[in-house]
Coordinates of C-alpha atoms in Angstrom, one line a residue:
X191 CA -14.2 -38.5 -1.5
X192 CA -10.4 -39.2 -1.9
X193 CA -10.2 -40.1 1.6
X194 CA -13.4 -42.5 1.5
X195 CA -12.1 -44.1 -1.5
X196 CA -8.7 -44.8 0.2
X197 CA -10.7 -46.4 3.3
X198 CA -12.4 -48.6 0.9
X199 CA -9.2 -49.7 -1.1
X200 CA -7.6 -50.6 2.3
X201 CA -10.5 -52.6 3.5
X202 CA -10.7 -54.6 0.3
X203 CA -7.0 -55.6 0.4
X204 CA -7.4 -56.8 3.9
X205 CA -10.4 -59.0 3.1
X206 CA -9.1 -61.0 0.3
X207 CA -5.4 -61.2 0.1
X208 CA -5.0 -64.0 -2.2
X209 CA -7.0 -62.9 -5.0
X210 CA -5.7 -61.1 -8.1
X211 CA -8.1 -58.2 -7.7
X212 CA -7.2 -57.6 -4.1
X213 CA -3.6 -57.5 -5.1
X214 CA -4.3 -54.8 -7.8
X215 CA -6.3 -52.8 -5.0
X216 CA -3.2 -53.1 -2.7
X217 CA -0.8 -51.6 -5.4
X218 CA -3.4 -48.9 -6.1
X219 CA -3.5 -48.2 -2.4
X220 CA 0.2 -48.0 -2.1
X221 CA 0.4 -45.5 -5.1
X222 CA -2.2 -43.2 -3.5
X223 CA -1.1 -40.0 -2.1
X224 CA -0.9 -39.9 1.7
X225 CA -3.9 -38.9 4.0
X226 CA -1.8 -35.9 4.9
X227 CA -1.6 -34.8 1.5
X228 CA -5.2 -35.1 0.9
X229 CA -6.1 -33.2 4.0
X230 CA -3.6 -30.5 2.7
X231 CA -5.6 -30.2 -0.7
X232 CA -8.8 -30.1 1.5
X233 CA -7.3 -26.9 3.4
X234 CA -6.3 -25.5 0.1
X235 CA -9.9 -25.7 -1.3
X236 CA -11.3 -24.1 2.1
X237 CA -8.9 -21.2 1.8
X238 CA -9.9 -20.4 -2.0
X239 CA -13.6 -20.8 -0.5
X240 CA -12.6 -18.0 2.1
X241 CA -13.4 -20.6 4.8
X242 CA -10.2 -19.9 6.7
X243 CA -11.6 -21.6 10.0
X244 CA -12.4 -24.7 8.3
X245 CA -9.0 -24.9 6.7
X246 CA -7.4 -24.4 10.1
X247 CA -9.5 -27.1 11.6
X248 CA -8.4 -29.6 9.0
X249 CA -4.6 -28.8 9.3
X250 CA -4.9 -28.8 13.2
X251 CA -6.2 -32.4 12.8
X252 CA -2.7 -33.4 11.6
X253 CA -0.4 -34.6 14.4
X254 CA 2.5 -32.1 14.9
X255 CA 5.2 -34.6 14.2
X256 CA 3.4 -35.4 10.6
X257 CA 3.3 -31.9 9.4
X258 CA 5.4 -31.1 6.5
X259 CA 6.8 -27.7 6.1
X260 CA 4.2 -26.6 3.4
X261 CA 1.5 -27.6 5.9
X262 CA 3.2 -25.4 8.7
X263 CA 3.7 -22.7 6.3
X264 CA -0.1 -22.7 5.5
X265 CA -1.0 -23.0 8.9
X266 CA 1.3 -20.1 10.0
X267 CA -0.2 -17.7 7.4
X268 CA -3.9 -18.8 8.4
X269 CA -3.2 -18.1 12.0
X270 CA -1.7 -14.7 11.2
X271 CA -4.6 -13.8 9.2
X272 CA -6.8 -14.9 12.0
X273 CA -5.0 -12.8 14.5
X274 CA -3.5 -15.8 16.5
X275 CA 0.1 -14.5 16.3
X276 CA 1.7 -17.0 18.8
X277 CA 0.5 -19.8 17.1
X278 CA 1.7 -18.2 13.7
X279 CA 5.3 -17.6 15.2
X280 CA 5.5 -21.2 16.4
X281 CA 4.6 -22.5 12.9
X282 CA 6.9 -20.3 11.1
X283 CA 9.8 -21.2 13.4
X284 CA 8.8 -24.9 12.6
X285 CA 9.0 -24.0 8.9
X286 CA 12.6 -22.6 9.5
X287 CA 13.8 -25.6 11.6
X288 CA 13.1 -27.9 8.6
X289 CA 13.8 -25.5 5.9
X290 CA 16.3 -22.6 7.2
X291 CA 16.2 -20.9 3.7
X292 CA 12.5 -20.5 3.6
X293 CA 12.4 -16.7 2.9
X294 CA 8.6 -16.2 3.3
X295 CA 8.8 -17.6 6.7
X296 CA 11.6 -15.3 7.6
X297 CA 9.5 -12.5 6.4
X298 CA 6.4 -13.6 8.3
X299 CA 8.5 -14.0 11.5
X300 CA 10.0 -10.3 11.2
X301 CA 6.4 -9.1 10.4
X302 CA 5.2 -10.6 13.8
X303 CA 7.8 -8.5 15.6
X304 CA 10.4 -11.3 16.2
X305 CA 13.9 -9.8 16.4
X306 CA 16.2 -9.9 13.5
X307 CA 18.9 -11.2 15.5
X308 CA 16.8 -14.3 16.6
X309 CA 15.6 -14.9 13.1
X310 CA 19.2 -14.8 11.7
X311 CA 20.4 -17.1 14.3
X312 CA 17.9 -20.0 13.2
X313 CA 19.7 -19.6 9.5
X314 CA 23.3 -19.2 10.6
X315 CA 24.2 -23.0 10.4
X316 CA 23.1 -23.1 6.7
X317 CA 24.7 -19.7 5.9
X318 CA 28.1 -21.0 7.0
X319 CA 27.9 -24.3 5.5
X320 CA 26.8 -23.2 2.0
X321 CA 29.0 -21.0 -0.1
X322 CA 27.7 -17.7 -1.5
X323 CA 25.1 -17.3 1.2
X324 CA 26.7 -14.4 2.8
X325 CA 24.1 -12.1 1.4
X326 CA 21.2 -13.7 3.5
X327 CA 22.0 -12.3 6.7
X328 CA 22.2 -8.7 5.3
X329 CA 18.8 -9.6 3.4
X330 CA 17.3 -10.5 7.1
X331 CA 18.6 -7.2 8.4
X332 CA 17.1 -5.2 5.6
X333 CA 13.6 -6.8 6.2
X334 CA 14.0 -6.4 10.1
X335 CA 14.4 -2.6 9.4
X336 CA 11.3 -2.5 7.1
X337 CA 9.3 -4.2 9.6
X338 CA 10.5 -2.0 12.3
X339 CA 9.6 1.1 10.4
X340 CA 13.2 2.4 9.9
X341 CA 13.0 3.0 6.2
X342 CA 16.2 4.8 5.7
X343 CA 18.2 2.0 7.1
X344 CA 16.3 -0.3 5.2
X345 CA 17.1 1.7 2.0
X346 CA 20.8 1.8 2.9
X347 CA 21.0 -1.8 3.6
X348 CA 18.9 -3.1 0.5
X349 CA 21.2 -0.6 -1.9
X350 CA 24.3 -2.4 -0.3
X351 CA 22.9 -5.6 -1.4
X352 CA 21.8 -4.6 -4.8
X353 CA 25.5 -3.6 -5.6
X354 CA 26.6 -7.3 -4.9
X355 CA 27.0 -9.1 -8.2
X356 CA 24.7 -12.3 -6.9
X357 CA 21.8 -10.0 -6.4
X358 CA 22.3 -7.3 -9.0
X359 CA 19.2 -6.8 -11.1
X360 CA 17.2 -9.0 -8.8
X361 CA 13.7 -8.1 -9.6
X362 CA 12.3 -9.1 -6.2
X363 CA 15.0 -7.0 -4.4
X364 CA 14.1 -4.2 -6.8
X365 CA 10.4 -4.3 -5.9
X366 CA 11.2 -4.4 -2.1
X367 CA 13.4 -1.4 -2.6
X368 CA 10.8 0.4 -4.7
X369 CA 8.4 -0.2 -1.8
X370 CA 10.5 1.1 0.8
X371 CA 11.3 4.3 -1.1
X372 CA 7.5 4.8 -1.3
X373 CA 7.0 4.3 2.3
X374 CA 9.9 6.9 3.0
X375 CA 7.9 9.3 0.9
X376 CA 10.6 9.3 -1.9
X377 CA 8.1 8.9 -5.1
X378 CA 10.9 9.7 -7.8
X379 CA 13.1 6.9 -6.6
X380 CA 10.2 4.5 -5.9
X381 CA 8.8 5.0 -9.5
X382 CA 12.3 4.5 -10.9
X383 CA 13.1 1.2 -9.3
X384 CA 9.5 0.0 -10.1
X385 CA 10.3 0.7 -13.8
X386 CA 13.7 -1.1 -13.5
X387 CA 11.9 -4.1 -12.1
X388 CA 9.1 -4.0 -14.9
X389 CA 11.7 -3.7 -17.7
X390 CA 13.4 -6.8 -16.4
X391 CA 10.4 -8.8 -15.8
X392 CA 7.3 -7.7 -18.3
X393 CA 5.0 -10.1 -16.6
X394 CA 5.7 -8.6 -13.0
X395 CA 2.4 -8.3 -11.0
X396 CA 3.8 -8.0 -7.4
X397 CA 4.0 -4.3 -6.3
X398 CA 2.4 -3.0 -9.6
X399 CA -0.7 -1.9 -7.5
X400 CA 1.8 0.6 -5.6
X401 CA 3.4 1.7 -8.9
X402 CA 0.0 2.2 -10.4
X403 CA -1.1 4.4 -7.4
X404 CA 2.0 6.7 -7.6
X405 CA 1.7 7.1 -11.3
X406 CA -1.9 8.0 -10.9
X407 CA -1.2 10.4 -8.1
X408 CA 1.5 12.1 -10.4
X409 CA -1.2 12.5 -13.1
X410 CA 0.2 10.1 -15.4
X411 CA -3.5 8.7 -16.1
X412 CA -2.9 7.5 -19.5
X413 CA 0.2 5.5 -18.4
X414 CA -2.0 4.0 -15.5
X415 CA -4.5 3.0 -18.0
X416 CA -2.1 1.1 -20.1
X417 CA -0.5 -0.6 -17.1
X418 CA -3.8 -1.6 -16.0
X419 CA -4.9 -3.2 -19.3
X420 CA -1.5 -5.0 -19.7
X421 CA -1.8 -6.6 -16.1
X422 CA -5.5 -7.5 -16.9
X423 CA -4.1 -9.4 -19.9
X424 CA -1.5 -11.3 -17.8
X425 CA -4.0 -12.2 -15.0
X426 CA -7.3 -10.9 -13.9
X427 CA -7.1 -13.2 -10.7
X428 CA -4.8 -10.9 -8.9
X429 CA -5.8 -7.8 -7.0
X430 CA -3.1 -5.5 -8.7
X431 CA -4.9 -4.7 -12.0
X432 CA -8.1 -4.0 -10.2
X433 CA -6.5 -1.7 -7.8
X434 CA -4.6 0.1 -10.8
X435 CA -7.7 0.5 -12.7
X436 CA -9.4 1.7 -9.4
X437 CA -6.7 4.3 -8.8
X438 CA -7.2 5.5 -12.5
X439 CA -10.9 6.0 -11.8
X440 CA -10.4 7.7 -8.4
X441 CA -8.0 10.4 -9.8
X442 CA -10.5 10.8 -12.7
X443 CA -13.0 11.5 -9.8
X444 CA -15.2 8.6 -10.6
X445 CA -15.4 7.6 -6.9
X446 CA -18.4 4.9 -7.3
X447 CA -16.3 3.2 -9.9
X448 CA -13.2 3.1 -7.7
X449 CA -15.2 1.8 -4.9
X450 CA -16.5 -1.2 -6.9
X451 CA -13.0 -1.8 -8.3
X452 CA -11.4 -1.7 -4.8
X453 CA -14.0 -4.1 -3.5
X454 CA -13.5 -6.5 -6.4
X455 CA -9.5 -6.4 -5.5
X456 CA -10.3 -7.1 -1.8
X457 CA -12.5 -10.0 -2.9
X458 CA -9.6 -11.4 -4.7
X459 CA -7.1 -10.7 -1.9
X460 CA -8.5 -9.7 1.5
X461 CA -4.8 -8.9 2.7
X462 CA -4.3 -6.2 -0.3
X463 CA -3.4 -3.1 1.8
X464 CA -3.6 -1.1 -1.4
X465 CA -7.1 -2.1 -2.3
X466 CA -8.2 -1.3 1.4
X467 CA -6.7 2.2 1.1
X468 CA -8.5 2.6 -2.5
X469 CA -11.6 1.8 -1.1
X470 CA -11.0 3.8 2.1
X471 CA -10.2 7.2 0.2
X472 CA -13.4 6.5 -2.4
X473 CA -15.7 5.9 0.7
X474 CA -14.2 9.2 2.4
X475 CA -14.6 11.4 -1.0
X476 CA -18.3 10.0 -1.2
X477 CA -18.9 11.3 2.5
X478 CA -19.2 7.8 4.0
X479 CA -16.4 8.6 6.6
X480 CA -17.3 5.9 9.0
X481 CA -17.1 3.1 6.5
X482 CA -13.8 4.6 5.3
X483 CA -12.5 4.5 8.8
X484 CA -13.1 0.6 9.1
X485 CA -11.2 0.2 5.9
X486 CA -8.2 2.3 7.1
X487 CA -8.1 0.5 10.3
X488 CA -7.8 -2.9 8.7
X489 CA -5.1 -1.5 6.4
X490 CA -3.2 -0.4 9.7
X491 CA -3.7 -3.9 11.1
X492 CA -2.0 -5.4 8.1
X493 CA 0.7 -3.0 7.7
X494 CA 1.4 -1.2 10.9
X495 CA 4.6 0.4 9.6
X496 CA 2.7 2.1 6.5
X497 CA 2.2 5.8 7.3
X498 CA -0.5 6.2 4.5
X499 CA -2.7 4.0 6.4
X500 CA -2.5 6.3 9.4
X501 CA -2.8 9.4 7.3
X502 CA -6.0 8.2 5.8
X503 CA -7.6 7.6 9.0
X504 CA -6.5 11.0 10.4
X505 CA -8.0 12.6 7.4
X506 CA -11.3 10.9 8.3
X507 CA -11.0 12.1 11.8
X508 CA -10.4 15.6 10.6
X509 CA -13.3 15.5 8.2
X510 CA -15.8 14.6 10.9
X511 CA -14.0 17.2 13.2
X512 CA -12.5 14.7 15.6
X513 CA -9.5 16.7 16.2
X514 CA -8.7 15.0 19.6
X515 CA -8.9 11.5 17.8
X516 CA -6.6 12.8 15.1
X517 CA -4.3 14.4 17.5
X518 CA -4.1 11.1 19.8
X519 CA -3.3 8.9 16.5
X520 CA -0.5 11.4 15.4
X521 CA 1.0 11.6 18.8
X522 CA 1.0 7.7 18.8
X523 CA 2.7 7.3 15.4
X524 CA 5.2 10.1 16.4
X525 CA 6.0 8.0 19.7
X526 CA 6.1 4.7 18.0
X527 CA 7.9 5.3 14.7
X528 CA 10.2 8.1 16.0
X529 CA 10.8 11.7 15.0
X530 CA 11.3 11.4 11.3
X531 CA 10.3 13.9 8.5
X532 CA 7.1 12.0 7.7
X533 CA 5.7 11.6 11.4
X534 CA 6.8 15.3 12.1
X535 CA 4.6 16.2 9.3
X536 CA 1.7 14.1 10.2
X537 CA 1.7 15.7 13.8
X538 CA 1.9 19.2 12.1
X539 CA -0.7 18.7 9.7
X540 CA -3.2 18.1 12.9
X541 CA -1.7 20.9 14.7
X542 CA -2.6 23.2 11.9
X543 CA -6.2 22.4 12.3
X544 CA -6.2 24.1 15.9
X545 CA -5.5 27.8 16.1
X546 CA -3.8 27.0 19.5
X547 CA -1.3 24.8 18.2
X548 CA -0.2 26.9 15.1
X549 CA 3.4 27.7 16.6
X550 CA 3.8 23.9 17.5
X551 CA 3.2 23.1 13.8
X552 CA 5.6 25.6 12.7
X553 CA 8.4 24.1 14.9
X554 CA 7.4 20.5 13.8
X555 CA 7.7 21.5 10.2
X556 CA 10.9 23.1 10.5
X557 CA 12.4 20.2 12.1
X558 CA 10.9 17.8 9.2
X559 CA 12.6 20.2 6.5
X560 CA 16.0 20.2 8.4
X561 CA 16.0 16.3 8.2
X562 CA 14.7 16.3 4.5
X563 CA 14.5 19.8 2.7
X564 CA 13.1 17.8 -0.3
X565 CA 10.1 16.2 1.4
X566 CA 7.3 17.6 -0.4
X567 CA 4.4 17.0 2.1
X568 CA 6.3 19.0 4.6
X569 CA 7.1 21.8 2.1
X570 CA 3.3 21.8 1.1
X571 CA 2.1 22.3 4.8
X572 CA 4.8 24.8 5.4
X573 CA 3.7 26.9 2.6
X574 CA 0.2 26.6 3.9
X575 CA 1.1 27.9 7.1
X576 CA 3.2 30.8 5.5
X577 CA -0.1 31.6 3.3
X578 CA -2.2 32.0 6.4
X579 CA 0.5 34.3 7.9
X580 CA 0.7 36.2 4.6
X581 CA 4.3 35.8 4.5
X582 CA 4.2 35.5 0.8
X583 CA 7.8 36.3 0.0
X584 CA 9.2 33.8 2.3
X585 CA 6.6 31.2 0.8
X586 CA 7.8 31.9 -2.6
X587 CA 11.5 31.3 -1.6
X588 CA 10.6 28.1 0.1
X589 CA 8.9 26.8 -3.2
X590 CA 11.6 28.1 -5.2
X591 CA 14.2 26.3 -3.5
X592 CA 12.2 22.9 -3.6
X593 CA 11.5 23.2 -7.3
X594 CA 15.1 23.8 -8.1
X595 CA 15.7 20.1 -7.5
X596 CA 12.1 18.6 -8.5
X597 CA 9.1 19.3 -10.4
X598 CA 5.8 18.8 -8.8
X599 CA 2.3 19.8 -9.8
X600 CA 1.1 20.9 -6.5
X601 CA 4.4 23.0 -5.8
X602 CA 4.1 24.8 -9.1
X603 CA 0.3 25.5 -8.4
X604 CA 1.1 26.9 -4.9
X605 CA 4.0 29.1 -6.3
X606 CA 1.4 30.3 -8.7
X607 CA -1.1 31.2 -5.8
X608 CA 1.9 33.0 -3.8
X609 CA 2.8 35.1 -7.0
X610 CA -0.8 36.2 -7.4
X611 CA -0.8 37.5 -3.8
X612 CA 2.3 39.6 -4.7
X613 CA 0.7 40.8 -8.0
X614 CA 3.3 38.9 -10.2
X615 CA 0.4 37.8 -12.6
X616 CA 2.6 36.8 -15.6
X617 CA 4.9 34.3 -13.7
X618 CA 1.8 33.0 -11.8
X619 CA 0.2 32.1 -15.0
X620 CA 3.5 30.4 -16.1
X621 CA 3.4 28.3 -12.9
X622 CA -0.1 27.3 -13.2
X623 CA 0.6 26.2 -17.0
X624 CA 3.7 24.1 -15.5
X625 CA 1.3 22.5 -13.0
X626 CA -1.2 21.8 -15.6
X627 CA 1.2 20.2 -18.0
X628 CA 2.2 17.8 -15.0
X629 CA -1.4 17.0 -14.3
X630 CA -4.0 18.0 -16.9
X631 CA -6.7 17.0 -14.3
X632 CA -5.5 19.4 -11.6
X633 CA -8.7 21.5 -11.0
X634 CA -7.2 24.0 -8.6
X635 CA -4.6 25.1 -11.1
X636 CA -7.5 25.7 -13.6
X637 CA -9.5 27.7 -11.2
X638 CA -6.4 29.7 -10.3
X639 CA -6.0 30.8 -13.9
X640 CA -9.7 31.5 -14.2
X641 CA -9.7 33.7 -11.1
X642 CA -6.7 35.6 -12.7
X643 CA -8.7 36.2 -15.8
X644 CA -11.6 37.5 -13.8
X645 CA -9.4 39.8 -11.9
X646 CA -7.9 41.2 -15.0
X647 CA -11.5 41.7 -16.4
X648 CA -13.4 44.3 -14.2
X649 CA -16.9 43.3 -15.7
X650 CA -16.7 39.8 -14.5
X651 CA -15.0 40.6 -11.1
X652 CA -18.4 40.2 -9.4
X653 CA -18.4 36.6 -10.2
X654 CA -16.5 34.8 -7.5
X655 CA -16.2 31.0 -6.4
X656 CA -16.0 30.6 -2.9
X657 CA -13.7 28.0 -1.3
X658 CA -11.5 27.4 -4.4
X659 CA -8.4 26.8 -2.4
X660 CA -10.1 24.4 0.0
X661 CA -9.2 20.8 -0.1
X662 CA -12.2 18.5 -1.3
X663 CA -14.4 21.5 -2.7
X664 CA -16.7 20.9 -5.5
X665 CA -17.8 17.4 -4.0
X666 CA -20.9 17.2 -6.2
X667 CA -19.0 17.9 -9.2
X668 CA -16.5 15.3 -8.3
X669 CA -19.0 12.4 -8.7
X670 CA -18.9 12.3 -12.6
X671 CA -21.0 10.3 -14.8
X672 CA -24.7 10.0 -15.7
X673 CA -27.3 8.9 -13.1
X674 CA -27.5 5.4 -14.9
X675 CA -23.9 4.8 -14.5
X676 CA -24.1 5.8 -10.7
X677 CA -27.0 3.3 -10.3
X678 CA -25.0 0.7 -12.2
X679 CA -22.2 1.0 -9.7
X680 CA -24.6 1.0 -6.8
X681 CA -26.1 -2.4 -8.0
X682 CA -22.5 -3.8 -8.2
X683 CA -21.7 -2.3 -4.8
X684 CA -24.6 -4.5 -3.3
X685 CA -23.3 -7.5 -5.2
X686 CA -19.9 -7.4 -3.5
X687 CA -21.3 -6.8 -0.2
X688 CA -20.2 -3.3 0.1
X689 CA -23.2 -1.7 2.0

């Protein structure tokens, strides 16, 4: 309508140039926003309506020479979302040519595998001409490491930046560092950095979905509930608060509700990796493995260097007896991202599923633990292997060494299991109690204590629970809530197009 109105005003001013009315019209026409600005606003409307193709079409209609940096930026983001990587790179480079300090454009190029050195060269002139900008080249280097999957070097580089007075207590930098710690599997430092960023900015939303997920995984469900409520009060139009509430539901074993909340988050932000992962794990735990695979693949496309996307997909393959597909995926990660503690552990996890590759799994886990003795996932898998081989004393030593430096619910529970195997019931009970103090919802620790009580009581010894130690047991019991609640969430699933 604005474009039509402008055309009419232009015609009116040409028809009667001498009249007073047309003079007013001419002044109005001069004060109106340009046609390019109106088209940009039309494209904005299309993106809000999720009509990305129409938005691209409108912006493509603007001649290249007339495109402003914000138009090129929107085009670049739309191209990347549509999978048109070459066009996205061209648009991001055009943004940087006009605005060499556009950090989002720099991250966009690095995420599309453009070399860090090439991106840095496009900002070199402005870095040299403006004082106190020497941090920018280091910042670019750090993000190049992140998008290249080299988490340890990214952490070292960001930590060196954080020590500089100009960027000390910079919230964005702290959130980035927390996210890289998370990607590297260092949960403790990740939570610490998220908390530090949150203290500096109480209204922070970015990255809080990952923080909420980590807190839920660690068993701090009350804190997660408070965090979700606080973020909803700030804004319910971001994906993060919905993801946080979904994580709370998932770790409370309310999978239907987690599924609904994940879908709502995706509706608000289709690029939310954490929302896709939430929906994927909820679907997997509800037995809808093929649908879960679709979500994990989309998460992989959006975040090719995040290992938890691959882990989710491998879990789905193993759940459906697709050991060959899981092995192919694990080998591909190992070759692409190199032999670090995480990739070695992922490959070992798949090898443990095949009796023929048990020795290979052992070698891989030993290599992983040599690199990072504190990597909990590697410790857990090594303990599982030692349990199969009935090397209980060796397993106890491994778990005690790890617990000397950090406390973890799963490690305490596994130590309890090993102590039961060597008839040290009193300390086993202590370990189960510690595990439950860390995560009151840990069903396996409760089951471990109940089994011990039954073994100590001969009259009840005949009542045994099969498969207590198996991952994902008690599937029917996991779906808590009444039938009416399940039906309610099922209706909401259909409303959000989740079938």
